[in-house]
């Protein structure tokens, strides 16, 4: 293993990312010398396709790995030399490991979400899941839900085409699972029948206030999972918890993604609870 790890994150508008303190504190606790740098395409004045040049330079400069975020996760699929099978199936890479001159692409978003379901919603039913939002985060959550054994999955997006596209992709990857789409106006029918609802739109973030569906539609005991993690307590999480629904905030997915990345990069076993506690204190 390297005496000193240099890892980075490439994306747009990532100056306030919590990844550096999250990775560095856990690596330090594991006794590793580890540095996490931010390469913000906007600050660097570079267009997204320049991720290829940044990766080549990072490899040349001796980086151990690079996390990848919006808007480069799909682009990087075409750039790497090798793809982890799940990243290939998902069509998105959020971690590139520099392995003896080869760029190997992984996806730890879906792993983070799957682990968050296991840890954060113990005993929950996944018979009928409705997912609202079918963008980048939604692709990872849908994949994780189906890999985790969800029964029926119904996908909704204000841009109907995105729901259709994700549904088609998931049907081809998980042919034995019924994956359907919810038409415009159809959430009022779908949500009351769901054992749980996943929210994967930006609504609830500081600059995107609001909720994407009415929690009063939920059946008693139905769980709610929000991918938004800034703030951790979104309007949706607060309203659902107030009504007694089991809730999973977006923090566990964010920590789970970092946990899985750190594990792949270093081969060491991070302490998930310690990372979780640290994240919540940031
Ligand atoms: P995105 O733009 O790729 O996708 C968002 C999707 O939501 C789009 O398809 C859009 O059409 C849809 N949408 C918007 N408003 C809607 C509404 N009212 N009803 C239904 N659909 C609607 O964005 P993204 O990258 O998927 O990010 C979404 C959120 O997930 C952000 O808040 C991001 O910070 C968060 N996120 C969290 C994690 C985590 O680890 N917890 C990981 C990735 C992203």
mmCIF file of C-alpha atoms and ligand atoms in Angstrom:
data_model
loop_
_atom_site.group_PDB
_atom_site.id
_atom_site.type_symbol
_atom_site.label_atom_id
_atom_site.label_comp_id
_atom_site.label_asym_id
_atom_site.label_seq_id
_atom_site.Cartn_x
_atom_site.Cartn_y
_atom_site.Cartn_z
ATOM 1 C CA UNK A 1 0.000 0.000 0.000
ATOM 2 C CA UNK A 2 1.181 3.564 -0.663
ATOM 3 C CA UNK A 3 2.875 5.407 2.206
ATOM 4 C CA UNK A 4 0.686 8.385 1.420
ATOM 5 C CA UNK A 5 -2.679 8.304 -0.359
ATOM 6 C CA UNK A 6 -3.779 11.197 -2.519
ATOM 7 C CA UNK A 7 -7.425 10.948 -3.536
ATOM 8 C CA UNK A 8 -9.684 13.535 -5.137
ATOM 9 C CA UNK A 9 -13.165 14.446 -6.273
ATOM 10 C CA UNK A 10 -14.029 15.770 -9.747
ATOM 11 C CA UNK A 11 -17.365 17.478 -10.377
ATOM 12 C CA UNK A 12 -19.094 20.827 -10.705
ATOM 13 C CA UNK A 13 -19.850 23.085 -7.747
ATOM 14 C CA UNK A 14 -18.274 20.752 -5.201
ATOM 15 C CA UNK A 15 -16.346 23.316 -3.155
ATOM 16 C CA UNK A 16 -18.434 22.631 -0.042
ATOM 17 C CA UNK A 17 -18.277 18.826 -0.333
ATOM 18 C CA UNK A 18 -18.075 16.932 2.960
ATOM 19 C CA UNK A 19 -15.992 14.169 1.358
ATOM 20 C CA UNK A 20 -12.571 15.600 2.333
ATOM 21 C CA UNK A 21 -13.198 15.668 6.111
ATOM 22 C CA UNK A 22 -15.149 12.402 5.978
ATOM 23 C CA UNK A 23 -12.406 10.479 4.158
ATOM 24 C CA UNK A 24 -9.471 12.122 5.902
ATOM 25 C CA UNK A 25 -10.771 11.655 9.454
ATOM 26 C CA UNK A 26 -11.568 7.984 8.936
ATOM 27 C CA UNK A 27 -8.267 7.315 7.162
ATOM 28 C CA UNK A 28 -6.421 8.995 10.037
ATOM 29 C CA UNK A 29 -8.318 6.826 12.522
ATOM 30 C CA UNK A 30 -7.158 3.801 10.522
ATOM 31 C CA UNK A 31 -3.586 5.043 10.825
ATOM 32 C CA UNK A 32 -3.233 6.004 7.148
ATOM 33 C CA UNK A 33 -1.592 9.059 5.673
ATOM 34 C CA UNK A 34 -4.349 10.245 3.365
ATOM 35 C CA UNK A 35 -5.200 13.470 1.615
ATOM 36 C CA UNK A 36 -8.448 14.265 -0.239
ATOM 37 C CA UNK A 37 -8.472 17.097 -2.796
ATOM 38 C CA UNK A 38 -11.325 18.878 -4.549
ATOM 39 C CA UNK A 39 -11.066 19.464 -8.326
ATOM 40 C CA UNK A 40 -14.039 21.655 -9.124
ATOM 41 C CA UNK A 41 -14.554 21.925 -12.891
ATOM 42 C CA UNK A 42 -16.317 25.268 -12.497
ATOM 43 C CA UNK A 43 -13.499 26.783 -10.465
ATOM 44 C CA UNK A 44 -10.970 25.348 -12.909
ATOM 45 C CA UNK A 45 -12.993 26.739 -15.828
ATOM 46 C CA UNK A 46 -13.102 23.323 -17.508
ATOM 47 C CA UNK A 47 -15.952 21.638 -19.390
ATOM 48 C CA UNK A 48 -17.135 18.198 -18.209
ATOM 49 C CA UNK A 49 -15.362 16.213 -21.006
ATOM 50 C CA UNK A 50 -12.048 17.456 -19.602
ATOM 51 C CA UNK A 51 -12.541 14.895 -16.832
ATOM 52 C CA UNK A 52 -10.521 12.602 -19.142
ATOM 53 C CA UNK A 53 -7.514 14.928 -19.027
ATOM 54 C CA UNK A 54 -7.869 15.461 -15.275
ATOM 55 C CA UNK A 55 -7.896 11.708 -14.699
ATOM 56 C CA UNK A 56 -4.795 11.212 -16.855
ATOM 57 C CA UNK A 57 -3.012 13.978 -14.973
ATOM 58 C CA UNK A 58 -4.063 12.596 -11.582
ATOM 59 C CA UNK A 59 -2.737 9.201 -12.553
ATOM 60 C CA UNK A 60 0.525 10.769 -13.679
ATOM 61 C CA UNK A 61 0.741 12.737 -10.418
ATOM 62 C CA UNK A 62 0.434 9.572 -8.360
ATOM 63 C CA UNK A 63 -3.155 9.812 -7.110
ATOM 64 C CA UNK A 64 -4.491 6.550 -5.705
ATOM 65 C CA UNK A 65 -8.080 7.151 -6.799
ATOM 66 C CA UNK A 66 -10.640 9.759 -7.783
ATOM 67 C CA UNK A 67 -14.279 10.088 -6.847
ATOM 68 C CA UNK A 68 -16.479 11.370 -9.674
ATOM 69 C CA UNK A 69 -19.683 13.311 -9.332
ATOM 70 C CA UNK A 70 -22.198 15.323 -11.350
ATOM 71 C CA UNK A 71 -21.969 15.841 -14.326
ATOM 72 C CA UNK A 72 -19.224 13.301 -15.109
ATOM 73 C CA UNK A 73 -20.492 9.934 -13.839
ATOM 74 C CA UNK A 74 -21.677 8.713 -17.250
ATOM 75 C CA UNK A 75 -18.789 10.253 -19.214
ATOM 76 C CA UNK A 76 -16.249 8.344 -17.156
ATOM 77 C CA UNK A 77 -17.807 5.000 -18.127
ATOM 78 C CA UNK A 78 -16.306 5.578 -21.594
ATOM 79 C CA UNK A 79 -12.906 6.660 -20.261
ATOM 80 C CA UNK A 80 -11.884 3.873 -17.890
ATOM 81 C CA UNK A 81 -9.940 0.772 -18.990
ATOM 82 C CA UNK A 82 -11.962 -1.587 -16.869
ATOM 83 C CA UNK A 83 -15.381 -1.477 -15.226
ATOM 84 C CA UNK A 84 -16.636 -3.197 -12.127
ATOM 85 C CA UNK A 85 -19.674 -5.283 -13.269
ATOM 86 C CA UNK A 86 -22.194 -3.275 -11.213
ATOM 87 C CA UNK A 87 -20.850 0.038 -12.519
ATOM 88 C CA UNK A 88 -21.133 -1.368 -16.043
ATOM 89 C CA UNK A 89 -24.739 -2.442 -15.440
ATOM 90 C CA UNK A 90 -25.629 0.893 -13.868
ATOM 91 C CA UNK A 91 -23.851 2.883 -16.571
ATOM 92 C CA UNK A 92 -22.340 5.269 -14.027
ATOM 93 C CA UNK A 93 -18.965 5.547 -12.304
ATOM 94 C CA UNK A 94 -18.380 7.517 -9.102
ATOM 95 C CA UNK A 95 -14.965 6.075 -8.237
ATOM 96 C CA UNK A 96 -11.911 5.522 -10.418
ATOM 97 C CA UNK A 97 -9.020 3.568 -8.928
ATOM 98 C CA UNK A 98 -5.580 3.888 -10.534
ATOM 99 C CA UNK A 99 -4.356 0.316 -10.581
ATOM 100 C CA UNK A 100 -0.917 -0.277 -12.111
ATOM 101 C CA UNK A 101 -1.486 2.088 -14.981
ATOM 102 C CA UNK A 102 -5.091 1.066 -15.516
ATOM 103 C CA UNK A 103 -8.183 3.114 -14.710
ATOM 104 C CA UNK A 104 -10.771 0.921 -13.021
ATOM 105 C CA UNK A 105 -14.314 2.302 -12.634
ATOM 106 C CA UNK A 106 -16.579 1.483 -9.698
ATOM 107 C CA UNK A 107 -19.950 2.643 -8.448
ATOM 108 C CA UNK A 108 -20.293 2.976 -4.693
ATOM 109 C CA UNK A 109 -23.495 5.084 -4.760
ATOM 110 C CA UNK A 110 -25.682 2.024 -5.087
ATOM 111 C CA UNK A 111 -23.649 0.123 -2.466
ATOM 112 C CA UNK A 112 -24.079 3.071 -0.095
ATOM 113 C CA UNK A 113 -27.810 3.085 -0.671
ATOM 114 C CA UNK A 114 -28.180 -0.695 -0.340
ATOM 115 C CA UNK A 115 -26.236 -0.658 2.936
ATOM 116 C CA UNK A 116 -28.362 2.229 4.187
ATOM 117 C CA UNK A 117 -31.534 0.228 3.532
ATOM 118 C CA UNK A 118 -30.190 -2.710 5.516
ATOM 119 C CA UNK A 119 -28.965 -0.609 8.446
ATOM 120 C CA UNK A 120 -31.527 2.175 8.440
ATOM 121 C CA UNK A 121 -34.812 0.367 7.732
ATOM 122 C CA UNK A 122 -34.517 -2.918 9.607
ATOM 123 C CA UNK A 123 -37.483 -5.208 9.075
ATOM 124 C CA UNK A 124 -39.048 -2.942 6.449
ATOM 125 C CA UNK A 125 -41.150 -4.430 3.651
ATOM 126 C CA UNK A 126 -39.941 -3.883 0.088
ATOM 127 C CA UNK A 127 -42.948 -5.543 -1.562
ATOM 128 C CA UNK A 128 -44.149 -2.427 -3.323
ATOM 129 C CA UNK A 129 -41.834 0.517 -3.616
ATOM 130 C CA UNK A 130 -42.603 3.824 -5.295
ATOM 131 C CA UNK A 131 -39.665 6.005 -6.300
ATOM 132 C CA UNK A 132 -40.099 9.698 -7.035
ATOM 133 C CA UNK A 133 -37.217 11.092 -9.129
ATOM 134 C CA UNK A 134 -35.269 9.206 -11.792
ATOM 135 C CA UNK A 135 -32.031 11.143 -12.316
ATOM 136 C CA UNK A 136 -28.512 10.234 -11.221
ATOM 137 C CA UNK A 137 -29.278 9.416 -7.588
ATOM 138 C CA UNK A 138 -32.495 7.670 -8.672
ATOM 139 C CA UNK A 139 -30.594 5.282 -10.947
ATOM 140 C CA UNK A 140 -28.458 4.161 -7.983
ATOM 141 C CA UNK A 141 -31.423 3.808 -5.607
ATOM 142 C CA UNK A 142 -33.520 1.843 -8.144
ATOM 143 C CA UNK A 143 -30.597 -0.491 -8.811
ATOM 144 C CA UNK A 144 -29.968 -0.970 -5.088
ATOM 145 C CA UNK A 145 -33.669 -1.594 -4.373
ATOM 146 C CA UNK A 146 -33.895 -4.298 -7.045
ATOM 147 C CA UNK A 147 -30.547 -5.847 -6.080
ATOM 148 C CA UNK A 148 -31.804 -5.834 -2.475
ATOM 149 C CA UNK A 149 -34.849 -7.808 -3.575
ATOM 150 C CA UNK A 150 -37.611 -5.201 -3.851
ATOM 151 C CA UNK A 151 -40.806 -6.778 -5.201
ATOM 152 C CA UNK A 152 -42.599 -4.284 -7.402
ATOM 153 C CA UNK A 153 -40.948 -0.977 -8.198
ATOM 154 C CA UNK A 154 -42.934 1.935 -9.622
ATOM 155 C CA UNK A 155 -40.951 4.895 -10.982
ATOM 156 C CA UNK A 156 -42.148 8.483 -11.277
ATOM 157 C CA UNK A 157 -40.479 11.599 -12.637
ATOM 158 C CA UNK A 158 -41.925 14.951 -13.689
ATOM 159 C CA UNK A 159 -40.046 14.260 -16.888
ATOM 160 C CA UNK A 160 -41.923 11.098 -17.833
ATOM 161 C CA UNK A 161 -39.217 10.098 -20.334
ATOM 162 C CA UNK A 162 -36.679 9.742 -17.523
ATOM 163 C CA UNK A 163 -38.921 7.347 -15.632
ATOM 164 C CA UNK A 164 -39.529 5.335 -18.827
ATOM 165 C CA UNK A 165 -35.820 5.188 -19.587
ATOM 166 C CA UNK A 166 -34.833 4.070 -16.096
ATOM 167 C CA UNK A 167 -37.663 1.515 -16.016
ATOM 168 C CA UNK A 168 -36.531 0.018 -19.337
ATOM 169 C CA UNK A 169 -32.967 -0.212 -18.092
ATOM 170 C CA UNK A 170 -33.962 -1.823 -14.783
ATOM 171 C CA UNK A 171 -36.286 -4.304 -16.521
ATOM 172 C CA UNK A 172 -33.425 -5.469 -18.712
ATOM 173 C CA UNK A 173 -31.106 -5.805 -15.681
ATOM 174 C CA UNK A 174 -33.689 -7.446 -13.401
ATOM 175 C CA UNK A 175 -36.061 -9.284 -15.759
ATOM 176 C CA UNK A 176 -37.849 -11.140 -12.972
ATOM 177 C CA UNK A 177 -38.855 -7.962 -11.106
ATOM 178 C CA UNK A 178 -41.902 -5.983 -12.219
ATOM 179 C CA UNK A 179 -40.793 -2.399 -12.826
ATOM 180 C CA UNK A 180 -43.462 0.023 -13.940
ATOM 181 C CA UNK A 181 -43.818 3.766 -14.374
ATOM 182 C CA UNK A 182 -46.309 6.059 -12.689
ATOM 183 C CA UNK A 183 -48.038 8.399 -15.159
ATOM 184 C CA UNK A 184 -48.483 12.127 -14.551
ATOM 185 C CA UNK A 185 -50.987 12.584 -11.731
ATOM 186 C CA UNK A 186 -50.646 8.900 -10.800
ATOM 187 C CA UNK A 187 -48.864 9.303 -7.457
ATOM 188 C CA UNK A 188 -52.180 9.774 -5.665
ATOM 189 C CA UNK A 189 -53.039 6.185 -6.672
ATOM 190 C CA UNK A 190 -49.582 4.666 -6.314
ATOM 191 C CA UNK A 191 -48.455 6.045 -2.945
ATOM 192 C CA UNK A 192 -51.356 4.722 -0.837
ATOM 193 C CA UNK A 193 -50.511 1.193 -2.060
ATOM 194 C CA UNK A 194 -46.752 1.429 -1.395
ATOM 195 C CA UNK A 195 -44.926 -0.306 1.446
ATOM 196 C CA UNK A 196 -42.320 2.433 1.099
ATOM 197 C CA UNK A 197 -41.486 5.532 -0.933
ATOM 198 C CA UNK A 198 -38.047 6.686 -2.059
ATOM 199 C CA UNK A 199 -37.563 10.370 -2.768
ATOM 200 C CA UNK A 200 -34.743 11.092 -5.263
ATOM 201 C CA UNK A 201 -35.350 14.643 -6.541
ATOM 202 C CA UNK A 202 -33.538 17.786 -5.336
ATOM 203 C CA UNK A 203 -36.666 18.996 -3.486
ATOM 204 C CA UNK A 204 -35.931 19.665 0.156
ATOM 205 C CA UNK A 205 -32.484 21.122 -0.462
ATOM 206 C CA UNK A 206 -31.854 24.673 0.683
ATOM 207 C CA UNK A 207 -32.387 26.137 -2.779
ATOM 208 C CA UNK A 208 -35.161 23.700 -3.735
ATOM 209 C CA UNK A 209 -37.672 23.955 -0.898
ATOM 210 C CA UNK A 210 -40.784 21.799 -0.835
ATOM 211 C CA UNK A 211 -41.873 18.166 -0.978
ATOM 212 C CA UNK A 212 -42.463 16.050 -4.093
ATOM 213 C CA UNK A 213 -45.485 14.171 -2.744
ATOM 214 C CA UNK A 214 -48.059 14.401 0.013
ATOM 215 C CA UNK A 215 -47.122 12.250 3.029
ATOM 216 C CA UNK A 216 -50.797 12.125 4.010
ATOM 217 C CA UNK A 217 -51.215 9.624 1.124
ATOM 218 C CA UNK A 218 -48.939 7.058 2.799
ATOM 219 C CA UNK A 219 -50.484 3.956 4.328
ATOM 220 C CA UNK A 220 -49.832 3.521 8.063
ATOM 221 C CA UNK A 221 -46.394 2.012 8.663
ATOM 222 C CA UNK A 222 -45.073 2.791 5.174
ATOM 223 C CA UNK A 223 -41.450 3.927 5.235
ATOM 224 C CA UNK A 224 -39.974 6.998 3.568
ATOM 225 C CA UNK A 225 -36.422 7.313 2.303
ATOM 226 C CA UNK A 226 -34.944 10.632 1.217
ATOM 227 C CA UNK A 227 -31.686 10.873 -0.756
ATOM 228 C CA UNK A 228 -31.304 14.578 0.018
ATOM 229 C CA UNK A 229 -28.753 15.002 2.812
ATOM 230 C CA UNK A 230 -28.310 18.760 3.002
ATOM 231 C CA UNK A 231 -30.151 19.321 5.209
ATOM 232 C CA UNK A 232 -30.422 15.859 6.766
ATOM 233 C CA UNK A 233 -33.850 16.694 8.098
ATOM 234 C CA UNK A 234 -35.783 17.699 4.999
ATOM 235 C CA UNK A 235 -39.371 18.851 5.064
ATOM 236 C CA UNK A 236 -40.290 15.357 3.805
ATOM 237 C CA UNK A 237 -38.339 13.524 6.522
ATOM 238 C CA UNK A 238 -39.790 15.798 9.190
ATOM 239 C CA UNK A 239 -43.394 15.440 7.995
ATOM 240 C CA UNK A 240 -43.157 11.656 7.585
ATOM 241 C CA UNK A 241 -41.523 11.165 11.005
ATOM 242 C CA UNK A 242 -44.141 13.380 12.625
ATOM 243 C CA UNK A 243 -46.819 11.036 11.278
ATOM 244 C CA UNK A 244 -45.000 8.015 12.696
ATOM 245 C CA UNK A 245 -43.508 6.607 9.488
ATOM 246 C CA UNK A 246 -40.083 4.938 9.609
ATOM 247 C CA UNK A 247 -37.686 7.329 7.848
ATOM 248 C CA UNK A 248 -34.250 7.006 6.304
ATOM 249 C CA UNK A 249 -32.453 10.280 5.659
ATOM 250 C CA UNK A 250 -29.903 10.782 2.865
ATOM 251 C CA UNK A 251 -26.958 10.849 5.266
ATOM 252 C CA UNK A 252 -26.590 7.095 5.433
ATOM 253 C CA UNK A 253 -26.318 6.799 1.654
ATOM 254 C CA UNK A 254 -23.725 9.571 1.592
ATOM 255 C CA UNK A 255 -21.691 7.911 4.354
ATOM 256 C CA UNK A 256 -22.168 4.463 2.808
ATOM 257 C CA UNK A 257 -20.780 5.713 -0.497
ATOM 258 C CA UNK A 258 -17.707 7.161 1.240
ATOM 259 C CA UNK A 259 -17.293 4.014 3.348
ATOM 260 C CA UNK A 260 -17.348 1.768 0.271
ATOM 261 C CA UNK A 261 -14.985 4.106 -1.617
ATOM 262 C CA UNK A 262 -12.479 4.183 1.241
ATOM 263 C CA UNK A 263 -12.639 0.393 1.496
ATOM 264 C CA UNK A 264 -11.996 -0.116 -2.235
ATOM 265 C CA UNK A 265 -9.194 2.483 -2.313
ATOM 266 C CA UNK A 266 -7.274 1.266 0.737
ATOM 267 C CA UNK A 267 -8.370 -2.346 1.177
ATOM 268 C CA UNK A 268 -8.967 -1.509 4.840
ATOM 269 C CA UNK A 269 -12.226 -1.891 6.748
ATOM 270 C CA UNK A 270 -13.444 1.557 7.804
ATOM 271 C CA UNK A 271 -15.623 1.872 10.909
ATOM 272 C CA UNK A 272 -19.092 2.684 9.601
ATOM 273 C CA UNK A 273 -20.495 3.935 12.911
ATOM 274 C CA UNK A 274 -17.506 6.185 13.461
ATOM 275 C CA UNK A 275 -17.919 7.641 9.947
ATOM 276 C CA UNK A 276 -21.637 8.092 10.526
ATOM 277 C CA UNK A 277 -21.064 9.933 13.822
ATOM 278 C CA UNK A 278 -18.373 12.106 12.272
ATOM 279 C CA UNK A 279 -20.577 12.959 9.277
ATOM 280 C CA UNK A 280 -23.453 13.991 11.510
ATOM 281 C CA UNK A 281 -21.137 16.257 13.496
ATOM 282 C CA UNK A 282 -19.789 18.063 10.387
HETATM 283 P P1 LIG B 1 -30.781 14.811 -11.143
HETATM 284 O O1 LIG B 1 -31.006 16.172 -11.654
HETATM 285 O O2 LIG B 1 -29.899 13.865 -11.879
HETATM 286 O O3 LIG B 1 -32.204 14.063 -10.997
HETATM 287 C C1 LIG B 1 -33.320 14.629 -10.354
HETATM 288 C C2 LIG B 1 -34.576 14.106 -11.037
HETATM 289 O O4 LIG B 1 -35.712 14.540 -10.290
HETATM 290 C C3 LIG B 1 -34.761 14.618 -12.458
HETATM 291 O O5 LIG B 1 -34.992 13.518 -13.313
HETATM 292 C C4 LIG B 1 -35.979 15.543 -12.356
HETATM 293 O O6 LIG B 1 -36.770 15.537 -13.524
HETATM 294 C C5 LIG B 1 -36.718 14.926 -11.208
HETATM 295 N N1 LIG B 1 -37.634 15.823 -10.502
HETATM 296 C C6 LIG B 1 -37.420 17.107 -10.129
HETATM 297 N N2 LIG B 1 -38.469 17.572 -9.446
HETATM 298 C C7 LIG B 1 -39.372 16.562 -9.374
HETATM 299 C C8 LIG B 1 -40.658 16.430 -8.788
HETATM 300 N N3 LIG B 1 -41.225 17.438 -8.121
HETATM 301 N N4 LIG B 1 -41.294 15.256 -8.909
HETATM 302 C C9 LIG B 1 -40.720 14.233 -9.580
HETATM 303 N N5 LIG B 1 -39.518 14.295 -10.166
HETATM 304 C C10 LIG B 1 -38.852 15.455 -10.060
HETATM 305 O O7 LIG B 1 -30.273 14.998 -9.662
HETATM 306 P P2 LIG B 1 -29.530 13.889 -8.757
HETATM 307 O O8 LIG B 1 -28.081 13.944 -9.048
HETATM 308 O O9 LIG B 1 -30.260 12.615 -8.903
HETATM 309 O O10 LIG B 1 -29.727 14.497 -7.304
HETATM 310 C C11 LIG B 1 -30.984 14.517 -6.657
HETATM 311 C C12 LIG B 1 -30.761 14.733 -5.169
HETATM 312 O O11 LIG B 1 -30.071 13.608 -4.643
HETATM 313 C C13 LIG B 1 -29.890 15.944 -4.832
HETATM 314 O O12 LIG B 1 -30.451 16.575 -3.707
HETATM 315 C C14 LIG B 1 -28.564 15.338 -4.468
HETATM 316 O O13 LIG B 1 -27.854 16.126 -3.542
HETATM 317 C C15 LIG B 1 -29.006 14.045 -3.824
HETATM 318 N N6 LIG B 1 -27.979 12.981 -3.827
HETATM 319 C C16 LIG B 1 -27.751 12.338 -2.649
HETATM 320 C C17 LIG B 1 -26.810 11.325 -2.588
HETATM 321 C C18 LIG B 1 -26.538 10.655 -1.279
HETATM 322 O O14 LIG B 1 -25.516 9.978 -1.167
HETATM 323 N N7 LIG B 1 -27.391 10.778 -0.300
HETATM 324 C C19 LIG B 1 -26.126 10.924 -3.756
HETATM 325 C C20 LIG B 1 -26.405 11.589 -4.952
HETATM 326 C C21 LIG B 1 -27.333 12.625 -4.970
#
